[in-house]
Amino acid sequence: MAFTLPDLSYAHDALEPYIDTKTMEIHHGKHHAGYTNNLNNAIAGTDLEGKSIEDIITGMDMNNGAVRNNGGGFFNHSLFWSVMSPNGGGQPSGELADAINTAYGDFDTFKDTFSKAAATRFGSGWAWLCVHSGGKVEVCSSPNQDNPMMPGIGCGGRPILGLDVWEHAYYLNYQNRRPDYVSAFFNVINWDEVSRRFNESK
Ligand code: MN3
């Protein structure tokens, strides 16, 4: 039972002007597809074959570079597409808003903290909002395709919002202006989906 590239729930041009069509086509159709194929090749014939991606990631042998990079790449991008929407933006509400306010005081302080984590991640990686059991939320970042469900990575907990800050995620449209890309991301965040993940994982 091999992993398959998930379809987007919106068109490649739906996140314009914040994320451009060409980037979406290449990012989903080439990069994510590549991680998916390489993950399948890396686990074929091993005892990881048939396990869920969550089980593979939480039980990751961090010395297994092929599974670490491609399993992370498969999971991280699947999360990334789902937490964006052409109808996104604004602010969270309900229990997620309460948890953010408890941790950071207010939404703007959370936004600054998340944006700083994304902007200062050196080289390639991800910025995350994670939820710990009990409902405490925390911002962190991780290098390459690692994520906080892997042993010893980032803030731990379960990622409910992720932002890809690899250059392939923004360079066509933003070139070296990563902070502009990070700022634009807030216009497409699907807070309904982030809240759903928060409620599922808290
Ligand atoms: Mn990417």
XYZ file of N, CA and C in Angstrom, residues 81-185:
315
model
N -0.537 22.076 2.204
C -1.631 22.379 1.261
C -2.958 22.516 2.005
N -3.132 21.717 3.041
C -4.437 21.691 3.713
C -4.676 22.917 4.589
N -3.599 23.571 5.018
C -3.788 24.730 5.892
C -3.786 26.039 5.103
N -3.924 25.932 3.781
C -4.100 27.130 2.958
C -5.424 27.025 2.209
N -5.989 28.201 1.897
C -7.255 28.246 1.176
C -7.397 29.603 0.510
N -8.013 29.629 -0.686
C -8.290 30.935 -1.303
C -9.257 31.765 -0.467
N -9.970 31.112 0.448
C -10.882 31.842 1.352
C -10.260 32.054 2.729
N -8.914 31.923 2.796
C -8.246 31.981 4.086
C -7.963 33.403 4.540
N -7.092 33.477 5.532
C -6.735 34.766 6.114
C -7.526 35.040 7.369
N -7.419 36.264 7.847
C -8.121 36.617 9.075
C -7.459 36.018 10.300
N -8.267 35.712 11.290
C -7.744 35.202 12.556
C -8.546 33.984 12.996
N -7.931 33.139 13.813
C -8.676 31.996 14.345
C -9.721 32.458 15.360
N -10.642 31.563 15.662
C -11.656 31.859 16.679
C -11.751 30.668 17.626
N -12.597 30.781 18.611
C -12.890 29.658 19.499
C -11.711 29.237 20.350
N -11.622 27.935 20.576
C -10.616 27.406 21.506
C -9.199 27.631 21.007
N -8.988 27.576 19.682
C -7.643 27.823 19.153
C -7.221 29.261 19.428
N -8.131 30.213 19.223
C -7.823 31.615 19.528
C -7.481 31.772 21.009
N -8.235 31.096 21.861
C -7.954 31.164 23.306
C -6.563 30.628 23.615
N -6.208 29.494 22.986
C -4.900 28.878 23.243
C -3.768 29.791 22.759
N -3.959 30.436 21.603
C -2.950 31.365 21.092
C -2.812 32.564 22.017
N -3.934 33.081 22.489
C -3.886 34.232 23.391
C -3.241 33.868 24.729
N -3.500 32.651 25.203
C -2.881 32.204 26.461
C -1.369 32.126 26.304
N -0.909 31.610 25.150
C 0.527 31.407 24.946
C 1.250 32.701 24.583
N 0.602 33.577 23.806
C 1.315 34.728 23.229
C 0.713 36.084 23.589
N -0.402 36.088 24.295
C -0.985 37.358 24.714
C -2.037 37.851 23.750
N -1.690 37.900 22.453
C -2.671 38.298 21.444
C -2.223 37.775 20.079
N -3.102 37.904 19.088
C -2.824 37.328 17.772
C -1.610 37.991 17.124
N -1.483 39.308 17.254
C -0.366 39.992 16.604
C 0.985 39.532 17.146
N 1.043 39.258 18.439
C 2.298 38.766 19.018
C 2.598 37.356 18.524
N 1.556 36.525 18.436
C 1.734 35.200 17.826
C 2.251 35.340 16.398
N 1.632 36.225 15.625
C 2.024 36.404 14.219
C 3.482 36.840 14.109
N 3.898 37.750 14.972
C 5.297 38.184 14.979
C 6.234 37.025 15.314
N 5.839 36.221 16.284
C 6.675 35.102 16.723
C 6.816 34.065 15.620
N 5.689 33.735 14.992
C 5.702 32.756 13.892
C 6.519 33.301 12.717
N 6.316 34.577 12.394
C 7.015 35.181 11.258
C 8.518 35.219 11.502
N 8.907 35.488 12.736
C 10.329 35.504 13.080
C 10.928 34.106 12.971
N 10.182 33.104 13.417
C 10.659 31.714 13.311
C 10.866 31.340 11.848
N 9.944 31.796 10.977
C 10.047 31.491 9.543
C 11.190 32.262 8.894
N 11.350 33.515 9.284
C 12.347 34.371 8.642
C 13.759 34.017 9.061
N 13.929 33.531 10.278
C 15.276 33.309 10.805
C 15.726 31.853 10.700
N 14.882 30.975 10.205
C 15.323 29.594 9.945
C 16.381 29.664 8.848
N 17.640 29.366 9.175
C 18.723 29.504 8.209
C 18.651 28.393 7.177
N 18.764 28.745 5.916
C 18.701 27.743 4.859
C 17.283 27.238 4.675
N 17.137 25.932 4.489
C 15.837 25.347 4.177
C 15.180 24.771 5.421
N 13.859 24.893 5.494
C 13.156 24.310 6.633
C 11.718 24.771 6.704
N 11.163 24.671 7.891
C 9.754 24.949 8.123
C 9.566 25.720 9.424
N 8.524 26.546 9.458
C 8.034 27.138 10.708
C 6.736 26.429 11.067
N 6.519 26.261 12.363
C 5.383 25.456 12.846
C 4.630 26.153 13.970
N 3.340 25.886 14.018
C 2.575 26.050 15.252
C 2.173 24.646 15.667
N 2.566 24.274 16.881
C 2.304 22.921 17.376
C 1.376 22.982 18.573
N 0.673 21.888 18.813
C -0.132 21.769 20.030
C 0.393 20.577 20.827
N 0.588 20.823 22.128
C 0.981 19.752 23.041
C -0.276 19.139 23.646
N -0.157 17.923 24.143
C -1.312 17.325 24.803
C -1.665 18.197 26.001
N -2.935 18.487 26.170
C -3.383 19.457 27.169
C -3.787 20.774 26.524
N -3.357 20.992 25.264
C -3.858 22.133 24.509
C -2.951 23.349 24.448
N -1.734 23.261 25.034
C -0.806 24.384 24.949
C -0.219 24.446 23.537
N -0.229 25.648 22.933
C 0.344 25.800 21.600
C 1.719 26.451 21.687
N 2.562 26.153 20.691
C 3.933 26.650 20.703
C 4.450 26.769 19.267
N 5.176 27.853 19.011
C 5.811 28.094 17.713
C 7.243 27.592 17.756
N 7.684 26.961 16.667
C 9.096 26.611 16.536
C 9.418 26.438 15.059
N 10.664 26.098 14.759
C 11.027 25.807 13.375
C 11.933 24.596 13.361
N 12.096 24.025 12.178
C 12.952 22.845 12.039
C 13.669 22.923 10.691
N 14.843 22.268 10.586
C 15.592 22.311 9.331
C 15.098 21.285 8.324
N 15.387 21.529 7.067
C 15.189 20.548 5.988
C 13.747 20.051 5.986
N 13.511 18.741 5.954
C 12.142 18.228 5.994
C 11.809 17.604 7.349
N 12.565 17.964 8.378
C 12.224 17.485 9.716
C 10.916 18.123 10.165
N 10.268 17.495 11.145
C 9.117 18.146 11.777
C 9.029 17.736 13.235
N 8.263 18.480 14.036
C 8.307 18.299 15.490
C 7.752 16.973 16.005
N 7.180 16.150 15.133
C 6.773 14.818 15.588
C 7.936 13.839 15.566
N 9.039 14.221 14.919
C 10.220 13.352 14.890
C 10.956 13.466 16.224
N 11.612 12.386 16.650
C 12.298 12.408 17.946
C 13.341 13.525 18.031
N 13.203 14.382 19.062
C 14.221 15.386 19.350
C 14.212 16.600 18.453
N 13.130 16.804 17.689
C 13.102 17.910 16.730
C 12.137 19.007 17.187
N 12.611 20.251 17.138
C 11.747 21.408 17.369
C 11.120 21.404 18.748
N 9.876 21.872 18.819
C 9.212 22.035 20.105
C 8.436 20.795 20.512
N 8.431 19.765 19.670
C 7.626 18.596 19.977
C 6.153 18.912 19.803
N 5.311 18.021 20.268
C 3.883 18.214 20.051
C 3.512 17.873 18.621
N 2.347 18.316 18.251
C 1.797 17.943 16.939
C 1.646 19.201 16.099
N 2.238 19.252 14.897
C 2.099 20.451 14.085
C 0.674 20.604 13.550
N 0.105 21.793 13.713
C -1.246 22.071 13.204
C -1.220 23.164 12.137
N -0.096 23.875 12.037
C 0.120 24.874 10.990
C 1.592 24.811 10.614
N 1.875 24.761 9.312
C 3.263 24.710 8.870
C 3.470 25.616 7.679
N 4.640 26.242 7.642
C 5.006 27.093 6.513
C 6.350 26.637 5.961
N 6.354 26.276 4.696
C 7.550 25.848 3.976
C 8.389 27.080 3.655
N 9.624 27.144 4.159
C 10.499 28.279 3.831
C 11.707 27.844 2.994
N 11.610 26.686 2.343
C 12.603 26.353 1.317
C 12.488 27.384 0.186
N 13.597 27.673 -0.461
C 13.522 28.640 -1.573
C 12.570 28.179 -2.664
N 12.408 26.854 -2.868
C 11.503 26.384 -3.928
C 10.056 26.810 -3.654
N 9.761 27.177 -2.413
C 8.390 27.556 -2.048
C 8.058 29.000 -2.431
N 9.088 29.824 -2.697
C 8.795 31.247 -2.895
C 9.684 31.970 -3.906
N 10.771 31.332 -4.364
C 11.788 32.108 -5.069
C 11.325 32.674 -6.403
N 10.453 31.972 -7.125
C 9.997 32.461 -8.439
C 9.311 33.810 -8.312
N 8.533 33.965 -7.259
C 7.738 35.192 -7.093
C 8.408 36.212 -6.186
N 9.096 35.737 -5.170
C 9.611 36.641 -4.131
C 11.132 36.769 -4.137
N 11.824 35.957 -4.965
C 13.291 35.923 -4.973
C 13.822 35.840 -3.543
N 14.664 36.780 -3.133
C 15.274 36.690 -1.803
C 14.407 37.296 -0.706
N 13.187 37.702 -1.026
C 12.373 38.430 -0.043
C 11.508 37.467 0.773
N 12.148 36.596 1.535
C 11.400 35.624 2.320
C 10.391 36.289 3.261
N 10.754 37.401 3.910
C 9.765 38.024 4.825
C 8.468 38.441 4.110
N 8.549 38.834 2.834
C 7.328 39.199 2.098
C 6.445 37.974 1.861
N 7.084 36.858 1.563
C 6.361 35.590 1.388
C 5.687 35.167 2.700
N 6.412 35.295 3.788
C 5.850 34.925 5.092
C 4.645 35.805 5.410
N 4.779 37.079 5.149
C 3.669 38.004 5.392
C 2.458 37.653 4.524
N 2.714 37.328 3.248
C 1.626 36.974 2.324
C 0.898 35.707 2.761
N 1.640 34.770 3.338
C 1.051 33.492 3.783
C -0.140 33.711 4.709
